[in-house]
Every structure is written in structure tokens, then in C-alpha cells.
Amino acid sequence: MIIIPSLFTATTFLAVHRFIINFTDLPYSNELHHPYSKQFIRTSRQISDALQAILATLPGQFNISILNYRYQPVIGTLVTIEVTSRKAQPKLRKIIEKAIRTGYIGGYGVGFDGFQYYTFKGQ
């Protein structure tokens, strides 16, 4: 499921975990630059579903949003992903990093080049 970030999300959830992950074999096209294009929606749904499966071991409810795709000629397509939850999930980063170490998220090849992680906590 693709969740478009909204004011509701910002006020309902207290922790926002933002990742930038390198999807090494995801071919970039201009359609991935447009959030309402068929390719953006289809690819985002596939990545979101794969992440839901990876995070299934964590307690609580999560919303996963694919914010954007950026092409980097040397390393591949960088995907900015936001995971929101009602409370901070300290194990979340380790689970994502473990998935990256396996080399795949869903059917997509992934790598650590360009990887970034941020956590924002609500009041």
C-alpha cells in the first residue's frame, strides 16, 4: 500500500524513520520522477509490500511512504522511504540494514552506497 504523506500522518504518528536506499538494479526513467505516474505507483507498491514483509516481526502498525526516486549515475537509483509509527522503533534500522546486507529487498537488488537513515520524533 502506498501512503501519501499528509497532515494526518504527521499528527497521528510520533516517530518518522526516513531511509535512503540504493536500488542497484532499478532502471530509472522520467516516470519515476512523477508521483502520480503508473510506473511510480507500481514500483512504490512493490517496494512498500516488500518492506511490510521485512518489518512484520516488529510490534505495532507502520505506514510506509515512498517519497521519491533519484538517479545517481555511478551507484544507481536512490529511493527515499519514510516509515511512520506511533513510537520509535530502535530495531527498525537494524532490520533494514540486515535486508540490505542480503542484497535484496523484494525482487530488487540493493546496496549500501548512498544509504542514509534519520529518525524524527514527534512531541
CSV table of N, CA and C in Angstrom, one decimal:
chain,number,residue,atom,x,y,z
A,1,MET,N,0.8,-1.2,0.0
A,1,MET,CA,0.0,0.0,0.0
A,1,MET,C,0.9,1.2,0.0
A,2,ILE,N,0.5,2.2,-0.8
A,2,ILE,CA,1.3,3.5,-0.9
A,2,ILE,C,0.5,4.5,-0.1
A,3,ILE,N,1.2,5.1,0.9
A,3,ILE,CA,0.5,6.2,1.7
A,3,ILE,C,1.2,7.5,1.3
A,4,ILE,N,0.3,8.4,0.8
A,4,ILE,CA,0.8,9.7,0.5
A,4,ILE,C,1.0,10.5,1.8
A,5,PRO,N,2.1,11.1,2.1
A,5,PRO,CA,2.3,11.8,3.4
A,5,PRO,C,1.2,13.0,3.5
A,6,SER,N,0.7,13.1,4.6
A,6,SER,CA,-0.3,14.2,4.8
A,6,SER,C,-0.2,14.8,6.2
A,7,LEU,N,-1.0,15.8,6.5
A,7,LEU,CA,-1.0,16.4,7.8
A,7,LEU,C,-1.5,15.3,8.8
A,8,PHE,N,-2.5,14.5,8.4
A,8,PHE,CA,-3.0,13.4,9.3
A,8,PHE,C,-1.8,12.5,9.7
A,9,THR,N,-1.0,12.1,8.8
A,9,THR,CA,0.2,11.3,9.2
A,9,THR,C,1.1,12.0,10.2
A,10,ALA,N,1.3,13.2,10.0
A,10,ALA,CA,2.2,14.0,10.9
A,10,ALA,C,1.7,14.1,12.3
A,11,THR,N,0.3,14.2,12.4
A,11,THR,CA,-0.2,14.4,13.7
A,11,THR,C,-0.6,13.1,14.4
A,12,THR,N,-0.8,12.0,13.7
A,12,THR,CA,-1.1,10.8,14.3
A,12,THR,C,0.1,10.0,14.8
A,13,PHE,N,1.1,10.0,14.0
A,13,PHE,CA,2.3,9.2,14.3
A,13,PHE,C,3.4,10.0,15.0
A,14,LEU,N,4.1,9.4,16.0
A,14,LEU,CA,5.1,10.1,16.7
A,14,LEU,C,6.5,9.9,16.3
A,15,ALA,N,6.7,8.9,15.5
A,15,ALA,CA,8.1,8.6,15.1
A,15,ALA,C,8.1,8.5,13.6
A,16,VAL,N,9.1,9.1,12.9
A,16,VAL,CA,9.2,9.0,11.5
A,16,VAL,C,10.7,8.6,11.2
A,17,HIS,N,10.8,7.5,10.5
A,17,HIS,CA,12.1,6.9,10.2
A,17,HIS,C,12.2,7.1,8.7
A,18,ARG,N,13.3,7.8,8.3
A,18,ARG,CA,13.5,8.1,6.8
A,18,ARG,C,14.8,7.4,6.4
A,19,PHE,N,14.6,6.6,5.3
A,19,PHE,CA,15.8,5.9,4.8
A,19,PHE,C,16.0,6.3,3.3
A,20,ILE,N,17.2,6.4,2.9
A,20,ILE,CA,17.6,6.4,1.5
A,20,ILE,C,18.3,5.2,1.2
A,21,ILE,N,17.8,4.4,0.3
A,21,ILE,CA,18.3,3.1,0.0
A,21,ILE,C,18.7,3.0,-1.5
A,22,ASN,N,19.8,2.5,-1.8
A,22,ASN,CA,20.3,2.3,-3.2
A,22,ASN,C,19.7,1.1,-3.8
A,23,PHE,N,18.8,1.2,-4.8
A,23,PHE,CA,18.2,0.1,-5.5
A,23,PHE,C,19.1,-0.1,-6.8
A,24,THR,N,20.0,-0.9,-6.7
A,24,THR,CA,21.1,-1.0,-7.7
A,24,THR,C,20.6,-1.4,-9.1
A,25,ASP,N,19.6,-2.3,-9.2
A,25,ASP,CA,19.2,-2.7,-10.5
A,25,ASP,C,17.8,-2.2,-10.9
A,26,LEU,N,17.3,-1.1,-10.2
A,26,LEU,CA,16.1,-0.5,-10.6
A,26,LEU,C,16.3,0.5,-11.7
A,27,PRO,N,15.9,0.2,-12.9
A,27,PRO,CA,16.1,1.2,-14.0
A,27,PRO,C,15.3,2.5,-13.8
A,28,TYR,N,16.0,3.6,-13.9
A,28,TYR,CA,15.4,4.9,-13.7
A,28,TYR,C,14.8,5.4,-15.0
A,29,SER,N,13.6,6.0,-14.9
A,29,SER,CA,13.1,6.7,-16.1
A,29,SER,C,12.4,7.9,-15.5
A,30,ASN,N,12.1,8.8,-16.4
A,30,ASN,CA,11.5,10.1,-16.0
A,30,ASN,C,10.1,9.9,-15.3
A,31,GLU,N,9.4,8.8,-15.6
A,31,GLU,CA,8.2,8.5,-14.9
A,31,GLU,C,8.4,8.3,-13.4
A,32,LEU,N,9.5,7.9,-13.0
A,32,LEU,CA,9.8,7.7,-11.6
A,32,LEU,C,9.9,9.1,-10.9
A,33,HIS,N,10.0,10.1,-11.7
A,33,HIS,CA,10.1,11.5,-11.1
A,33,HIS,C,8.7,12.1,-10.8
A,34,HIS,N,7.7,11.4,-11.3
A,34,HIS,CA,6.3,11.9,-11.2
A,34,HIS,C,5.5,11.0,-10.3
A,35,PRO,N,5.2,11.4,-9.1
A,35,PRO,CA,4.5,10.6,-8.1
A,35,PRO,C,3.2,10.0,-8.5
A,36,TYR,N,2.5,10.5,-9.5
A,36,TYR,CA,1.2,10.0,-9.9
A,36,TYR,C,1.3,9.2,-11.2
A,37,SER,N,2.5,8.9,-11.7
A,37,SER,CA,2.6,8.1,-12.9
A,37,SER,C,2.4,6.6,-12.6
A,38,LYS,N,2.0,5.9,-13.5
A,38,LYS,CA,1.8,4.4,-13.3
A,38,LYS,C,3.1,3.7,-12.8
A,39,GLN,N,4.2,4.1,-13.4
A,39,GLN,CA,5.5,3.4,-13.0
A,39,GLN,C,5.8,3.7,-11.6
A,40,PHE,N,5.7,5.0,-11.2
A,40,PHE,CA,6.0,5.4,-9.8
A,40,PHE,C,5.1,4.6,-8.8
A,41,ILE,N,3.8,4.6,-9.1
A,41,ILE,CA,2.8,3.9,-8.2
A,41,ILE,C,3.1,2.4,-8.2
A,42,ARG,N,3.3,1.8,-9.3
A,42,ARG,CA,3.5,0.3,-9.4
A,42,ARG,C,4.8,0.0,-8.6
A,43,THR,N,5.9,0.7,-8.9
A,43,THR,CA,7.2,0.4,-8.3
A,43,THR,C,7.1,0.7,-6.8
A,44,SER,N,6.5,1.7,-6.4
A,44,SER,CA,6.4,2.1,-5.0
A,44,SER,C,5.6,1.0,-4.2
A,45,ARG,N,4.5,0.5,-4.8
A,45,ARG,CA,3.7,-0.5,-4.2
A,45,ARG,C,4.6,-1.8,-4.0
A,46,GLN,N,5.4,-2.2,-5.0
A,46,GLN,CA,6.2,-3.4,-4.9
A,46,GLN,C,7.2,-3.2,-3.7
A,47,ILE,N,7.9,-2.0,-3.7
A,47,ILE,CA,8.9,-1.8,-2.6
A,47,ILE,C,8.2,-1.7,-1.3
A,48,SER,N,7.0,-1.1,-1.2
A,48,SER,CA,6.3,-1.0,0.1
A,48,SER,C,5.9,-2.3,0.6
A,49,ASP,N,5.3,-3.2,-0.3
A,49,ASP,CA,4.9,-4.5,0.1
A,49,ASP,C,6.1,-5.3,0.6
A,50,ALA,N,7.3,-5.2,-0.1
A,50,ALA,CA,8.5,-5.9,0.3
A,50,ALA,C,8.9,-5.5,1.7
A,51,LEU,N,8.9,-4.2,2.0
A,51,LEU,CA,9.2,-3.6,3.3
A,51,LEU,C,8.3,-4.0,4.4
A,52,GLN,N,7.0,-4.1,4.0
A,52,GLN,CA,6.0,-4.6,5.0
A,52,GLN,C,6.3,-6.0,5.5
A,53,ALA,N,6.7,-6.8,4.5
A,53,ALA,CA,7.0,-8.2,4.9
A,53,ALA,C,8.3,-8.2,5.8
A,54,ILE,N,9.3,-7.4,5.5
A,54,ILE,CA,10.5,-7.4,6.3
A,54,ILE,C,10.2,-6.9,7.7
A,55,LEU,N,9.3,-5.9,7.8
A,55,LEU,CA,9.1,-5.3,9.1
A,55,LEU,C,8.0,-6.0,9.9
A,56,ALA,N,7.5,-7.1,9.4
A,56,ALA,CA,6.4,-7.8,10.0
A,56,ALA,C,6.7,-8.3,11.4
A,57,THR,N,8.0,-8.5,11.7
A,57,THR,CA,8.4,-9.0,13.0
A,57,THR,C,8.4,-8.0,14.1
A,58,LEU,N,8.3,-6.7,13.7
A,58,LEU,CA,8.2,-5.6,14.7
A,58,LEU,C,6.8,-5.4,15.2
A,59,PRO,N,6.6,-5.1,16.5
A,59,PRO,CA,5.3,-4.8,17.0
A,59,PRO,C,4.8,-3.5,16.5
A,60,GLY,N,3.5,-3.4,16.5
A,60,GLY,CA,2.8,-2.1,16.1
A,60,GLY,C,2.5,-2.0,14.7
A,61,GLN,N,1.9,-0.8,14.3
A,61,GLN,CA,1.5,-0.6,13.0
A,61,GLN,C,2.4,0.4,12.3
A,62,PHE,N,2.7,0.2,11.0
A,62,PHE,CA,3.6,1.1,10.3
A,62,PHE,C,2.9,1.6,9.0
A,63,ASN,N,3.2,2.8,8.6
A,63,ASN,CA,2.8,3.3,7.3
A,63,ASN,C,4.1,3.5,6.6
A,64,ILE,N,4.2,3.0,5.3
A,64,ILE,CA,5.4,3.2,4.5
A,64,ILE,C,5.0,4.0,3.3
A,65,SER,N,5.8,5.1,3.1
A,65,SER,CA,5.6,6.0,2.0
A,65,SER,C,6.9,6.0,1.2
A,66,ILE,N,6.8,5.9,-0.1
A,66,ILE,CA,7.9,6.2,-1.0
A,66,ILE,C,7.9,7.6,-1.4
A,67,LEU,N,8.9,8.4,-1.0
A,67,LEU,CA,8.8,9.8,-1.2
A,67,LEU,C,9.3,10.2,-2.6
A,68,ASN,N,10.4,9.6,-3.0
A,68,ASN,CA,11.0,10.0,-4.3
A,68,ASN,C,12.0,9.0,-4.8
A,69,TYR,N,12.3,9.1,-6.0
A,69,TYR,CA,13.4,8.3,-6.7
A,69,TYR,C,14.4,9.3,-7.3
A,70,ARG,N,15.7,9.1,-7.1
A,70,ARG,CA,16.7,9.9,-7.7
A,70,ARG,C,17.7,9.0,-8.3
A,71,TYR,N,18.1,9.4,-9.5
A,71,TYR,CA,19.1,8.6,-10.2
A,71,TYR,C,20.5,9.2,-10.0
A,72,GLN,N,21.4,8.3,-9.6
A,72,GLN,CA,22.8,8.6,-9.4
A,72,GLN,C,23.6,7.8,-10.4
A,73,PRO,N,24.3,8.4,-11.4
A,73,PRO,CA,24.9,7.6,-12.5
A,73,PRO,C,25.9,6.6,-12.0
A,74,VAL,N,26.6,6.8,-10.9
A,74,VAL,CA,27.7,5.9,-10.5
A,74,VAL,C,27.1,4.7,-9.7
A,75,ILE,N,26.1,5.0,-8.9
A,75,ILE,CA,25.6,3.9,-7.9
A,75,ILE,C,24.3,3.4,-8.2
A,76,GLY,N,23.4,4.1,-8.9
A,76,GLY,CA,22.1,3.5,-9.2
A,76,GLY,C,21.0,4.5,-8.8
A,77,THR,N,19.8,3.9,-8.6
A,77,THR,CA,18.6,4.7,-8.2
A,77,THR,C,18.5,4.7,-6.7
A,78,LEU,N,18.4,5.9,-6.1
A,78,LEU,CA,18.3,6.1,-4.7
A,78,LEU,C,16.8,6.3,-4.4
A,79,VAL,N,16.2,5.6,-3.5
A,79,VAL,CA,14.8,5.7,-3.1
A,79,VAL,C,14.7,6.2,-1.7
A,80,THR,N,14.0,7.3,-1.5
A,80,THR,CA,13.7,7.8,-0.2
A,80,THR,C,12.4,7.3,0.3
A,81,ILE,N,12.5,6.6,1.5
A,81,ILE,CA,11.4,5.9,2.1
A,81,ILE,C,11.2,6.4,3.5
A,82,GLU,N,9.9,6.6,3.8
A,82,GLU,CA,9.5,7.0,5.1
A,82,GLU,C,8.7,6.0,5.8
A,83,VAL,N,9.0,5.6,7.0
A,83,VAL,CA,8.3,4.6,7.8
A,83,VAL,C,7.8,5.4,9.0
A,84,THR,N,6.5,5.5,9.2
A,84,THR,CA,5.9,6.2,10.4
A,84,THR,C,5.3,5.2,11.3
A,85,SER,N,5.4,5.4,12.6
A,85,SER,CA,4.9,4.6,13.6
A,85,SER,C,4.5,5.4,14.8
A,86,ARG,N,3.7,4.8,15.7
A,86,ARG,CA,3.2,5.5,16.9
A,86,ARG,C,4.3,5.7,17.9
A,87,LYS,N,5.4,4.9,17.9
A,87,LYS,CA,6.5,5.1,18.8
A,87,LYS,C,7.8,4.7,18.1
A,88,ALA,N,8.9,5.2,18.6
A,88,ALA,CA,10.2,4.9,18.0
A,88,ALA,C,10.4,3.4,18.0
A,89,GLN,N,11.1,2.9,16.9
A,89,GLN,CA,11.4,1.5,16.8
A,89,GLN,C,12.9,1.4,16.6
A,90,PRO,N,13.6,1.2,17.8
A,90,PRO,CA,15.0,1.1,17.7
A,90,PRO,C,15.6,0.0,16.8
A,91,LYS,N,14.8,-1.1,16.7
A,91,LYS,CA,15.3,-2.2,15.9
A,91,LYS,C,15.1,-2.0,14.4
A,92,LEU,N,14.3,-1.0,14.0
A,92,LEU,CA,14.0,-0.8,12.6
A,92,LEU,C,15.2,-0.7,11.7
A,93,ARG,N,16.1,0.2,12.1
A,93,ARG,CA,17.3,0.4,11.3
A,93,ARG,C,18.1,-0.9,11.1
A,94,LYS,N,18.3,-1.7,12.2
A,94,LYS,CA,19.0,-3.0,12.1
A,94,LYS,C,18.3,-3.9,11.1
A,95,ILE,N,17.0,-4.0,11.1
A,95,ILE,CA,16.3,-4.9,10.2
A,95,ILE,C,16.4,-4.4,8.8
A,96,ILE,N,16.4,-3.1,8.5
A,96,ILE,CA,16.6,-2.6,7.2
A,96,ILE,C,18.0,-2.9,6.7
A,97,GLU,N,19.0,-2.6,7.6
A,97,GLU,CA,20.4,-2.9,7.2
A,97,GLU,C,20.6,-4.4,7.0
A,98,LYS,N,20.0,-5.2,7.7
A,98,LYS,CA,20.1,-6.7,7.5
A,98,LYS,C,19.6,-7.1,6.1
A,99,ALA,N,18.5,-6.5,5.8
A,99,ALA,CA,17.9,-6.7,4.4
A,99,ALA,C,18.8,-6.3,3.3
A,100,ILE,N,19.4,-5.1,3.5
A,100,ILE,CA,20.4,-4.6,2.5
A,100,ILE,C,21.6,-5.5,2.4
A,101,ARG,N,22.1,-6.0,3.5
A,101,ARG,CA,23.2,-6.9,3.5
A,101,ARG,C,22.9,-8.2,2.7
A,102,THR,N,21.7,-8.6,2.7
A,102,THR,CA,21.3,-9.8,1.9
A,102,THR,C,21.4,-9.5,0.4
A,103,GLY,N,21.4,-8.2,0.1
A,103,GLY,CA,21.5,-7.8,-1.3
A,103,GLY,C,20.2,-7.6,-2.0
A,104,TYR,N,19.0,-7.9,-1.3
A,104,TYR,CA,17.7,-7.8,-2.0
A,104,TYR,C,16.7,-7.3,-1.0
A,105,ILE,N,15.8,-6.4,-1.5
A,105,ILE,CA,14.5,-6.1,-0.9
A,105,ILE,C,13.5,-6.4,-1.9
A,106,GLY,N,12.6,-7.4,-1.6
A,106,GLY,CA,11.7,-7.9,-2.6
A,106,GLY,C,12.6,-8.5,-3.8
A,107,GLY,N,12.2,-8.2,-5.0
A,107,GLY,CA,13.0,-8.7,-6.1
A,107,GLY,C,14.0,-7.7,-6.6
A,108,TYR,N,14.2,-6.6,-5.9
A,108,TYR,CA,15.2,-5.6,-6.3
A,108,TYR,C,16.5,-5.7,-5.6
A,109,GLY,N,17.6,-5.6,-6.4
A,109,GLY,CA,18.9,-5.6,-5.8
A,109,GLY,C,19.1,-4.3,-5.0
A,110,VAL,N,19.8,-4.4,-3.9
A,110,VAL,CA,20.0,-3.2,-3.1
A,110,VAL,C,21.5,-3.2,-2.6
A,111,GLY,N,22.0,-2.0,-2.2
A,111,GLY,CA,23.3,-1.9,-1.7
A,111,GLY,C,23.5,-0.7,-0.8
A,112,PHE,N,24.6,-0.7,0.0
A,112,PHE,CA,24.8,0.4,1.0
A,112,PHE,C,25.3,1.7,0.4
A,113,ASP,N,25.8,1.8,-0.9
A,113,ASP,CA,26.2,3.0,-1.4
A,113,ASP,C,25.1,4.0,-1.4
A,114,GLY,N,25.3,5.2,-0.8
A,114,GLY,CA,24.2,6.2,-0.7
A,114,GLY,C,23.2,6.0,0.4
A,115,PHE,N,23.4,4.9,1.2
A,115,PHE,CA,22.5,4.7,2.3
A,115,PHE,C,22.5,5.8,3.4
A,116,GLN,N,21.3,6.2,3.8
A,116,GLN,CA,21.2,7.2,4.9
A,116,GLN,C,20.0,6.8,5.7
A,117,TYR,N,20.0,7.2,7.0
A,117,TYR,CA,19.0,6.9,7.9
A,117,TYR,C,18.8,8.1,8.9
A,118,TYR,N,17.5,8.5,9.1
A,118,TYR,CA,17.2,9.6,10.0
A,118,TYR,C,16.0,9.1,10.8
A,119,THR,N,15.9,9.6,12.0
A,119,THR,CA,14.7,9.4,12.8
A,119,THR,C,14.2,10.8,13.3
A,120,PHE,N,13.0,11.0,13.2
A,120,PHE,CA,12.4,12.3,13.7
A,120,PHE,C,11.3,11.8,14.7
A,121,LYS,N,11.3,12.4,15.9
A,121,LYS,CA,10.3,12.0,16.9
A,121,LYS,C,9.4,13.2,17.1
A,122,GLY,N,8.1,12.9,17.2
A,122,GLY,CA,7.1,13.9,17.5
A,122,GLY,C,7.1,14.3,19.0
A,123,GLN,N,6.2,15.2,19.2
A,123,GLN,CA,6.1,15.8,20.6
A,123,GLN,C,5.1,15.0,21.4
